[in-house]
mmCIF file of C-alpha atoms and ligand atoms in Angstrom:
data_model
loop_
_atom_site.group_PDB
_atom_site.id
_atom_site.type_symbol
_atom_site.label_atom_id
_atom_site.label_comp_id
_atom_site.label_asym_id
_atom_site.label_seq_id
_atom_site.Cartn_x
_atom_site.Cartn_y
_atom_site.Cartn_z
ATOM 1 C CA MET A 1 -131.716 44.591 16.478
ATOM 2 C CA ALA A 2 -133.894 41.671 14.886
ATOM 3 C CA VAL A 3 -133.459 39.651 17.835
ATOM 4 C CA ARG A 4 -135.893 41.911 19.408
ATOM 5 C CA GLN A 5 -138.734 40.305 17.137
ATOM 6 C CA SER A 6 -137.331 37.155 16.625
ATOM 7 C CA GLY A 7 -136.134 36.608 20.227
ATOM 8 C CA VAL A 8 -133.366 34.598 21.291
ATOM 9 C CA ALA A 9 -133.669 31.033 19.981
ATOM 10 C CA LYS A 10 -132.981 32.399 15.981
ATOM 11 C CA ALA A 11 -130.078 34.056 17.411
ATOM 12 C CA PRO A 12 -126.966 32.628 17.069
ATOM 13 C CA ARG A 13 -125.415 30.607 20.380
ATOM 14 C CA LEU A 14 -124.870 34.101 22.858
ATOM 15 C CA VAL A 15 -122.187 33.301 25.145
ATOM 16 C CA ALA A 16 -120.511 35.691 28.077
ATOM 17 C CA TYR A 17 -118.088 35.460 30.624
ATOM 18 C CA ALA A 18 -117.055 36.230 33.776
ATOM 19 C CA SER A 19 -115.034 35.160 37.115
ATOM 20 C CA ASN A 20 -116.188 32.860 39.516
ATOM 21 C CA GLU A 21 -116.426 35.763 41.934
ATOM 22 C CA VAL A 22 -119.171 37.323 39.808
ATOM 23 C CA HIS A 23 -122.832 38.425 41.448
ATOM 24 C CA GLY A 24 -125.581 36.233 40.755
ATOM 25 C CA CYS A 25 -127.234 38.917 39.106
ATOM 26 C CA VAL A 26 -125.684 38.635 36.100
ATOM 27 C CA PRO A 27 -126.698 34.665 35.727
ATOM 28 C CA ARG A 28 -129.860 36.039 36.781
ATOM 29 C CA ALA A 29 -130.162 38.679 33.905
ATOM 30 C CA LEU A 30 -128.426 35.785 31.231
ATOM 31 C CA GLU A 31 -132.115 33.673 32.887
ATOM 32 C CA MET A 32 -133.713 36.994 31.934
ATOM 33 C CA ALA A 33 -132.710 37.377 28.565
ATOM 34 C CA GLY A 34 -133.435 34.220 27.905
ATOM 35 C CA LEU A 35 -129.838 32.623 27.150
ATOM 36 C CA GLY A 36 -129.833 30.793 30.681
ATOM 37 C CA SER A 37 -127.714 30.870 33.252
ATOM 38 C CA ASP A 38 -125.256 28.036 31.306
ATOM 39 C CA ALA A 39 -124.419 30.478 28.710
ATOM 40 C CA LEU A 40 -122.179 32.691 31.481
ATOM 41 C CA THR A 41 -118.647 31.077 31.737
ATOM 42 C CA ARG A 42 -116.765 31.277 35.013
ATOM 43 C CA VAL A 43 -113.239 31.644 35.118
ATOM 44 C CA ALA A 44 -111.098 31.135 37.626
ATOM 45 C CA THR A 45 -109.973 33.925 40.076
ATOM 46 C CA ASP A 46 -106.086 34.227 41.740
ATOM 47 C CA ASP A 47 -105.813 34.859 45.272
ATOM 48 C CA ALA A 48 -106.968 38.222 45.423
ATOM 49 C CA GLY A 49 -110.169 37.266 43.903
ATOM 50 C CA ARG A 50 -110.063 38.430 40.571
ATOM 51 C CA ILE A 51 -110.294 36.922 37.212
ATOM 52 C CA ASP A 52 -107.577 34.877 35.585
ATOM 53 C CA VAL A 53 -107.084 36.696 31.714
ATOM 54 C CA ALA A 54 -105.170 33.865 30.262
ATOM 55 C CA ALA A 55 -108.038 30.957 31.239
ATOM 56 C CA LEU A 56 -110.448 33.758 30.091
ATOM 57 C CA ARG A 57 -108.703 33.649 26.668
ATOM 58 C CA ALA A 58 -108.358 30.342 26.322
ATOM 59 C CA PHE A 59 -112.119 29.479 26.823
ATOM 60 C CA ILE A 60 -112.929 32.916 24.518
ATOM 61 C CA ARG A 61 -111.201 30.807 22.046
ATOM 62 C CA ALA A 62 -112.260 27.273 22.387
ATOM 63 C CA ASP A 63 -116.086 28.116 22.523
ATOM 64 C CA ARG A 64 -115.819 30.040 19.317
ATOM 65 C CA ALA A 65 -113.700 27.063 17.889
ATOM 66 C CA ALA A 66 -117.295 24.984 19.110
ATOM 67 C CA GLY A 67 -119.394 27.864 17.208
ATOM 68 C CA LEU A 68 -120.436 29.315 20.316
ATOM 69 C CA THR A 69 -120.898 33.024 19.688
ATOM 70 C CA PRO A 70 -119.095 35.328 22.399
ATOM 71 C CA PHE A 71 -120.968 38.753 22.584
ATOM 72 C CA LEU A 72 -120.305 39.909 26.480
ATOM 73 C CA LEU A 73 -117.626 39.942 29.035
ATOM 74 C CA ILE A 74 -118.377 41.249 32.417
ATOM 75 C CA GLY A 75 -115.525 42.506 34.609
ATOM 76 C CA THR A 76 -116.108 43.100 38.850
ATOM 77 C CA ALA A 77 -114.985 46.561 39.750
ATOM 78 C CA GLY A 78 -115.510 45.365 43.263
ATOM 79 C CA THR A 79 -116.747 41.645 44.075
ATOM 80 C CA VAL A 80 -119.361 41.503 46.795
ATOM 81 C CA ASN A 81 -117.398 39.156 48.735
ATOM 82 C CA SER A 82 -114.511 40.634 49.020
ATOM 83 C CA GLY A 83 -114.011 43.795 47.155
ATOM 84 C CA ALA A 84 -111.716 42.569 45.066
ATOM 85 C CA ILE A 85 -110.921 44.066 41.724
ATOM 86 C CA ASP A 86 -110.756 42.368 38.044
ATOM 87 C CA ASP A 87 -107.462 44.201 36.207
ATOM 88 C CA LEU A 88 -110.205 46.191 34.441
ATOM 89 C CA ASP A 89 -107.095 47.404 31.593
ATOM 90 C CA ALA A 90 -106.408 43.532 30.520
ATOM 91 C CA LEU A 91 -110.248 43.055 30.161
ATOM 92 C CA ALA A 92 -110.917 45.913 28.311
ATOM 93 C CA ASP A 93 -107.643 44.881 25.736
ATOM 94 C CA LEU A 94 -109.209 41.869 25.369
ATOM 95 C CA ALA A 95 -112.814 42.495 24.582
ATOM 96 C CA SER A 96 -111.947 44.507 22.043
ATOM 97 C CA GLU A 97 -109.715 42.280 20.193
ATOM 98 C CA GLU A 98 -112.115 39.494 20.396
ATOM 99 C CA GLY A 99 -115.087 41.954 19.500
ATOM 100 C CA LEU A 100 -116.803 41.529 22.628
ATOM 101 C CA HIS A 101 -119.387 44.348 24.470
ATOM 102 C CA PHE A 102 -117.797 44.756 27.673
ATOM 103 C CA HIS A 103 -119.689 45.703 30.898
ATOM 104 C CA ILE A 104 -118.472 46.472 34.121
ATOM 105 C CA ASP A 105 -120.377 45.520 37.822
ATOM 106 C CA GLY A 106 -119.099 48.214 39.181
ATOM 107 C CA ALA A 107 -122.523 48.111 41.644
ATOM 108 C CA LEU A 108 -120.243 47.914 44.646
ATOM 109 C CA GLY A 109 -116.845 49.777 43.803
ATOM 110 C CA ALA A 110 -117.627 51.855 41.012
ATOM 111 C CA LEU A 111 -118.281 54.737 43.511
ATOM 112 C CA GLY A 112 -114.796 54.793 43.979
ATOM 113 C CA MET A 113 -113.367 56.684 41.079
ATOM 114 C CA LEU A 114 -114.712 60.291 43.709
ATOM 115 C CA SER A 115 -112.202 59.835 45.888
ATOM 116 C CA PRO A 116 -108.599 60.298 44.247
ATOM 117 C CA GLU A 117 -107.135 57.699 46.311
ATOM 118 C CA ILE A 118 -108.942 55.166 45.067
ATOM 119 C CA ALA A 119 -109.610 56.059 41.507
ATOM 120 C CA PRO A 120 -106.102 54.219 40.441
ATOM 121 C CA LEU A 121 -106.867 51.000 42.047
ATOM 122 C CA LEU A 122 -110.184 51.075 38.999
ATOM 123 C CA ARG A 123 -107.953 52.085 36.360
ATOM 124 C CA GLY A 124 -109.390 50.857 32.675
ATOM 125 C CA ILE A 125 -113.160 51.159 33.969
ATOM 126 C CA GLU A 126 -112.941 54.027 31.579
ATOM 127 C CA ARG A 127 -113.091 51.774 28.727
ATOM 128 C CA ALA A 128 -116.152 49.921 29.408
ATOM 129 C CA ASP A 129 -119.166 49.943 26.637
ATOM 130 C CA SER A 130 -121.747 49.693 30.112
ATOM 131 C CA VAL A 131 -121.334 50.320 33.398
ATOM 132 C CA ALA A 132 -123.380 49.359 36.243
ATOM 133 C CA PHE A 133 -123.031 51.351 39.904
ATOM 134 C CA ASP A 134 -125.380 51.985 42.705
ATOM 135 C CA PHE A 135 -125.752 55.218 44.656
ATOM 136 C CA HIS A 136 -128.229 53.084 47.305
ATOM 137 C CA LYS A 137 -124.506 51.430 48.213
ATOM 138 C CA TRP A 138 -121.351 54.005 48.765
ATOM 139 C CA GLY A 139 -123.279 56.808 47.645
ATOM 140 C CA HIS A 140 -124.847 57.115 51.020
ATOM 141 C CA VAL A 141 -129.028 57.204 49.035
ATOM 142 C CA PRO A 142 -131.257 54.997 50.327
ATOM 143 C CA TYR A 143 -132.641 52.533 48.124
ATOM 144 C CA ASP A 144 -133.239 52.160 45.049
ATOM 145 C CA ALA A 145 -130.748 54.165 43.253
ATOM 146 C CA GLY A 146 -128.943 51.671 40.912
ATOM 147 C CA PHE A 147 -127.704 53.053 37.706
ATOM 148 C CA LEU A 148 -125.915 51.859 34.013
ATOM 149 C CA LEU A 149 -124.113 54.261 32.143
ATOM 150 C CA VAL A 150 -123.386 53.000 28.901
ATOM 151 C CA ARG A 151 -120.977 54.166 25.587
ATOM 152 C CA GLU A 152 -123.780 54.981 23.272
ATOM 153 C CA GLY A 153 -126.995 55.855 24.304
ATOM 154 C CA ALA A 154 -128.103 54.709 20.933
ATOM 155 C CA TRP A 155 -127.799 51.004 21.895
ATOM 156 C CA LEU A 156 -130.667 52.355 24.584
ATOM 157 C CA LYS A 157 -133.048 53.348 22.232
ATOM 158 C CA ASP A 158 -132.276 50.366 19.455
ATOM 159 C CA THR A 159 -133.451 47.718 22.618
ATOM 160 C CA PHE A 160 -136.502 49.901 24.062
ATOM 161 C CA ALA A 161 -137.689 52.150 22.204
ATOM 162 C CA SER A 162 -141.149 50.972 20.843
ATOM 163 C CA PRO A 163 -143.710 53.460 19.174
ATOM 164 C CA ALA A 164 -147.168 53.285 20.727
ATOM 165 C CA ALA A 165 -150.252 55.833 19.669
ATOM 166 C CA TYR A 166 -150.497 56.602 23.004
ATOM 167 C CA LEU A 167 -146.881 57.808 23.173
ATOM 168 C CA THR A 168 -147.384 60.476 20.629
ATOM 169 C CA ARG A 169 -145.100 63.018 21.240
ATOM 170 C CA ALA A 170 -145.949 66.273 20.365
ATOM 171 C CA ASP A 171 -144.056 69.596 19.071
ATOM 172 C CA THR A 172 -145.108 71.623 22.243
ATOM 173 C CA GLY A 173 -146.999 71.360 25.378
ATOM 174 C CA LEU A 174 -147.175 68.150 27.832
ATOM 175 C CA ALA A 175 -146.021 65.882 25.534
ATOM 176 C CA ALA A 176 -142.863 67.578 23.970
ATOM 177 C CA GLY A 177 -139.406 66.582 24.631
ATOM 178 C CA GLY A 178 -136.510 64.160 22.957
ATOM 179 C CA ASP A 179 -136.316 61.117 24.468
ATOM 180 C CA TRP A 180 -138.686 59.778 27.067
ATOM 181 C CA PRO A 181 -137.442 57.210 29.689
ATOM 182 C CA CYS A 182 -139.673 54.619 28.760
ATOM 183 C CA ASP A 183 -137.183 54.971 25.289
ATOM 184 C CA ILE A 184 -133.948 54.514 27.010
ATOM 185 C CA GLY A 185 -135.099 51.442 29.845
ATOM 186 C CA PRO A 186 -137.794 48.682 30.464
ATOM 187 C CA ASP A 187 -140.323 51.013 32.542
ATOM 188 C CA LEU A 188 -142.501 52.795 31.078
ATOM 189 C CA SER A 189 -144.264 54.266 34.493
ATOM 190 C CA ARG A 190 -140.974 54.771 36.892
ATOM 191 C CA SER A 191 -140.697 56.717 40.351
ATOM 192 C CA PHE A 192 -137.874 59.411 39.770
ATOM 193 C CA ARG A 193 -135.631 57.687 41.902
ATOM 194 C CA ALA A 194 -132.385 60.028 40.478
ATOM 195 C CA LEU A 195 -134.071 62.922 42.236
ATOM 196 C CA LYS A 196 -132.531 61.691 45.607
ATOM 197 C CA THR A 197 -129.432 60.991 44.349
ATOM 198 C CA TRP A 198 -129.063 64.612 42.676
ATOM 199 C CA PHE A 199 -130.111 66.146 45.722
ATOM 200 C CA THR A 200 -127.324 63.856 47.527
ATOM 201 C CA LEU A 201 -125.024 64.773 45.177
ATOM 202 C CA LYS A 202 -125.891 68.346 44.988
ATOM 203 C CA THR A 203 -125.869 68.747 49.464
ATOM 204 C CA TYR A 204 -122.737 66.837 49.581
ATOM 205 C CA GLY A 205 -120.774 67.080 46.333
ATOM 206 C CA THR A 206 -118.493 64.641 45.023
ATOM 207 C CA GLU A 207 -115.536 65.381 46.967
ATOM 208 C CA ALA A 208 -117.163 64.825 50.524
ATOM 209 C CA LEU A 209 -118.667 61.596 48.537
ATOM 210 C CA GLY A 210 -114.793 60.710 48.105
ATOM 211 C CA ALA A 211 -113.279 61.845 51.122
ATOM 212 C CA SER A 212 -116.156 59.299 53.052
ATOM 213 C CA ILE A 213 -115.272 56.385 50.209
ATOM 214 C CA ALA A 214 -111.613 56.744 51.017
ATOM 215 C CA GLU A 215 -112.233 56.873 55.033
ATOM 216 C CA ASN A 216 -113.856 53.581 54.820
ATOM 217 C CA CYS A 217 -111.201 51.853 52.823
ATOM 218 C CA ARG A 218 -108.597 53.557 55.748
ATOM 219 C CA ILE A 219 -110.791 51.312 58.540
ATOM 220 C CA ALA A 220 -111.041 48.264 56.590
ATOM 221 C CA ARG A 221 -107.144 48.889 55.842
ATOM 222 C CA ALA A 222 -107.000 49.281 60.013
ATOM 223 C CA LEU A 223 -108.971 46.499 60.918
ATOM 224 C CA ALA A 224 -106.721 44.222 58.288
ATOM 225 C CA GLU A 225 -103.765 45.025 60.240
ATOM 226 C CA ARG A 226 -105.178 44.826 63.568
ATOM 227 C CA ILE A 227 -106.278 40.923 62.241
ATOM 228 C CA ALA A 228 -103.080 40.721 61.764
ATOM 229 C CA VAL A 229 -101.114 40.828 64.813
ATOM 230 C CA GLU A 230 -104.058 39.084 66.905
ATOM 231 C CA PRO A 231 -102.682 35.385 67.114
ATOM 232 C CA ASP A 232 -106.783 34.403 67.422
ATOM 233 C CA LEU A 233 -107.430 35.936 64.004
ATOM 234 C CA GLU A 234 -106.984 35.618 60.819
ATOM 235 C CA LEU A 235 -107.170 37.635 57.705
ATOM 236 C CA LEU A 236 -109.266 35.711 54.575
ATOM 237 C CA ALA A 237 -108.989 37.027 51.833
ATOM 238 C CA PRO A 238 -106.689 40.426 51.001
ATOM 239 C CA VAL A 239 -108.411 44.106 51.365
ATOM 240 C CA ALA A 240 -108.497 45.641 48.252
ATOM 241 C CA LEU A 241 -111.682 48.394 48.765
ATOM 242 C CA ASN A 242 -113.611 48.035 51.894
ATOM 243 C CA ILE A 243 -114.325 45.179 52.481
ATOM 244 C CA VAL A 244 -112.859 42.506 55.027
ATOM 245 C CA CYS A 245 -112.696 38.768 55.273
ATOM 246 C CA PHE A 246 -111.533 37.134 58.164
ATOM 247 C CA GLY A 247 -111.896 34.127 61.207
ATOM 248 C CA TYR A 248 -111.545 33.004 64.573
ATOM 249 C CA ALA A 249 -108.342 30.920 64.848
ATOM 250 C CA PRO A 250 -107.296 30.870 68.228
ATOM 251 C CA GLY A 251 -103.302 30.654 67.638
ATOM 252 C CA GLY A 252 -103.647 30.320 63.780
ATOM 253 C CA VAL A 253 -105.569 27.489 63.334
ATOM 254 C CA GLY A 254 -109.234 28.232 61.746
ATOM 255 C CA GLY A 255 -110.256 24.480 61.155
ATOM 256 C CA ASP A 256 -113.009 24.656 58.372
ATOM 257 C CA GLY A 257 -114.699 28.031 60.171
ATOM 258 C CA ALA A 258 -118.028 26.616 60.808
ATOM 259 C CA ILE A 259 -117.792 28.506 63.919
ATOM 260 C CA ASN A 260 -117.443 31.676 62.271
ATOM 261 C CA ARG A 261 -121.332 31.188 61.310
ATOM 262 C CA ALA A 262 -122.226 31.051 64.906
ATOM 263 C CA ILE A 263 -119.893 34.420 66.018
ATOM 264 C CA VAL A 264 -122.257 35.989 63.146
ATOM 265 C CA GLU A 265 -125.168 35.371 64.765
ATOM 266 C CA GLU A 266 -124.264 36.238 67.871
ATOM 267 C CA LEU A 267 -122.799 39.255 66.922
ATOM 268 C CA HIS A 268 -126.317 40.250 65.286
ATOM 269 C CA ALA A 269 -127.842 39.246 67.780
ATOM 270 C CA ALA A 270 -125.662 41.536 70.501
ATOM 271 C CA GLY A 271 -126.205 44.500 67.902
ATOM 272 C CA ARG A 272 -123.228 46.424 68.676
ATOM 273 C CA VAL A 273 -121.165 45.301 65.028
ATOM 274 C CA ALA A 274 -123.077 43.868 61.676
ATOM 275 C CA PRO A 275 -120.397 41.929 59.600
ATOM 276 C CA SER A 276 -121.966 39.475 57.390
ATOM 277 C CA LEU A 277 -121.537 35.865 56.204
ATOM 278 C CA THR A 278 -120.010 34.607 52.852
ATOM 279 C CA LEU A 279 -117.770 32.518 51.905
ATOM 280 C CA VAL A 280 -113.844 32.516 50.959
ATOM 281 C CA LYS A 281 -112.950 29.168 48.931
ATOM 282 C CA ASP A 282 -115.781 27.455 49.896
ATOM 283 C CA ARG A 283 -114.891 28.445 54.294
ATOM 284 C CA PRO A 284 -117.978 30.399 56.341
ATOM 285 C CA ALA A 285 -116.134 34.102 57.112
ATOM 286 C CA ILE A 286 -116.977 36.841 58.700
ATOM 287 C CA ARG A 287 -117.622 39.952 56.111
ATOM 288 C CA ALA A 288 -117.191 43.185 57.745
ATOM 289 C CA ALA A 289 -118.204 45.828 55.128
ATOM 290 C CA PHE A 290 -117.382 49.852 55.659
ATOM 291 C CA VAL A 291 -120.149 52.313 53.995
ATOM 292 C CA ASN A 292 -120.869 54.333 56.698
ATOM 293 C CA HIS A 293 -118.999 57.924 57.033
ATOM 294 C CA ARG A 294 -119.745 57.472 60.783
ATOM 295 C CA THR A 295 -117.707 54.454 61.517
ATOM 296 C CA THR A 296 -114.280 55.095 63.434
ATOM 297 C CA ALA A 297 -111.609 53.202 65.275
ATOM 298 C CA ASP A 298 -114.418 52.037 68.261
ATOM 299 C CA ASP A 299 -115.731 50.167 66.191
ATOM 300 C CA LEU A 300 -113.384 48.139 64.913
ATOM 301 C CA ASP A 301 -112.490 47.623 68.676
ATOM 302 C CA ALA A 302 -115.990 46.536 69.521
ATOM 303 C CA LEU A 303 -116.218 44.140 66.355
ATOM 304 C CA VAL A 304 -112.965 42.319 66.933
ATOM 305 C CA GLU A 305 -113.911 42.070 71.301
ATOM 306 C CA GLY A 306 -116.905 40.893 69.970
ATOM 307 C CA VAL A 307 -115.887 38.064 67.931
ATOM 308 C CA LEU A 308 -112.886 37.228 70.476
ATOM 309 C CA ARG A 309 -115.434 36.866 72.963
ATOM 310 C CA PHE A 310 -117.940 35.059 71.009
ATOM 311 C CA GLY A 311 -115.690 32.638 69.788
ATOM 312 C CA ALA A 312 -114.328 31.305 72.380
ATOM 313 C CA ARG A 313 -117.423 30.692 74.086
ATOM 314 C CA HIS A 314 -118.077 29.076 71.001
ATOM 315 C CA SER A 315 -114.237 27.334 70.179
ATOM 316 C CA PRO A 316 -113.734 23.278 70.427
ATOM 317 C CA TRP A 317 -110.132 24.273 70.871
ATOM 318 C CA ARG A 318 -110.562 25.802 74.317
HETATM 319 C C1 PLP B 1 -124.739 44.819 45.562
HETATM 320 C C2 PLP B 1 -124.329 44.064 44.281
HETATM 321 C C3 PLP B 1 -125.051 43.627 43.306
HETATM 322 C C4 PLP B 1 -126.180 44.016 43.202
HETATM 323 O O1 PLP B 1 -127.197 45.184 43.233
HETATM 324 P P1 PLP B 1 -128.612 45.846 43.427
HETATM 325 O O2 PLP B 1 -128.532 46.880 42.954
HETATM 326 O O3 PLP B 1 -128.483 46.067 45.009
HETATM 327 O O4 PLP B 1 -129.285 44.892 43.401
HETATM 328 C C5 PLP B 1 -124.336 43.819 41.910
HETATM 329 N N1 PLP B 1 -123.125 43.287 42.252
HETATM 330 C C6 PLP B 1 -122.187 43.303 43.153
HETATM 331 C C7 PLP B 1 -120.556 43.423 42.845
HETATM 332 C C8 PLP B 1 -123.013 43.773 43.971
HETATM 333 O O5 PLP B 1 -121.490 43.845 45.355
#
């Protein structure tokens, strides 16, 4: 609480941890909080893109020994690059042993909890102190519809509620009611974003949303299987959820992946399919992320066919 008055400069040297696959919003948040992005240690990941828990533990111990104050551990439930899910149970154990706040970035993957098929992959998410997730990604709600769930509502009030004469509460009438939105978040005036999410949940229900999520994951697995048997394509990361990272690799030779950049540009210009481009282990990769309930096997055909056609056109090997 004192930090609200005295600022972070007077606080202990607070440090945080996440994997090197963490989304850019996390270092950005540390910058905005005045701690600086150097306060974040980015821990190595395994071949599946999941944080190395043993290395993480060693960093925390070393930082404490050096007089720093570890305070925050961020796990990712669905990395933006490949959809990888950290071992959330192991992270929850470590956070509790070390007395850290355990936050989960579930922007991309947390809504998998709506599908009985996908939920087991997210085991441990229920142990978080806070979870961020987006209904504007897998929840079919228009931008923006970001959510934060925290274990103790009092933390939000301690952080944000401020007395102000013009916000005086009353027992009855327009100024009645308990907590106001400005008591639990940084905005004073803000739009009613929750409404569109509420309508989506009311109209379709969690079962239909979950079924669509599971279907997107099946489509992603089908694409991965297709890539495995296609001699001119290579899978560049394991498929955990709805994201497939792959590349053009005639005869199994993908080179430095530079050709994938050109292929994605061509696909965008052609307009039939719209994968994005990312880096997997520093190599450009074609990234297909499935969130649309209308995506079918026909779209996979169009994607594979397009990649092979544009790949052959740009190939230095042919
Ligand atoms: C999209 C994404 C974010 C950023 O979320 P926005 O709410 O869209 O700004 C953060 N983390 C992950 C893992 C994401 O995929």
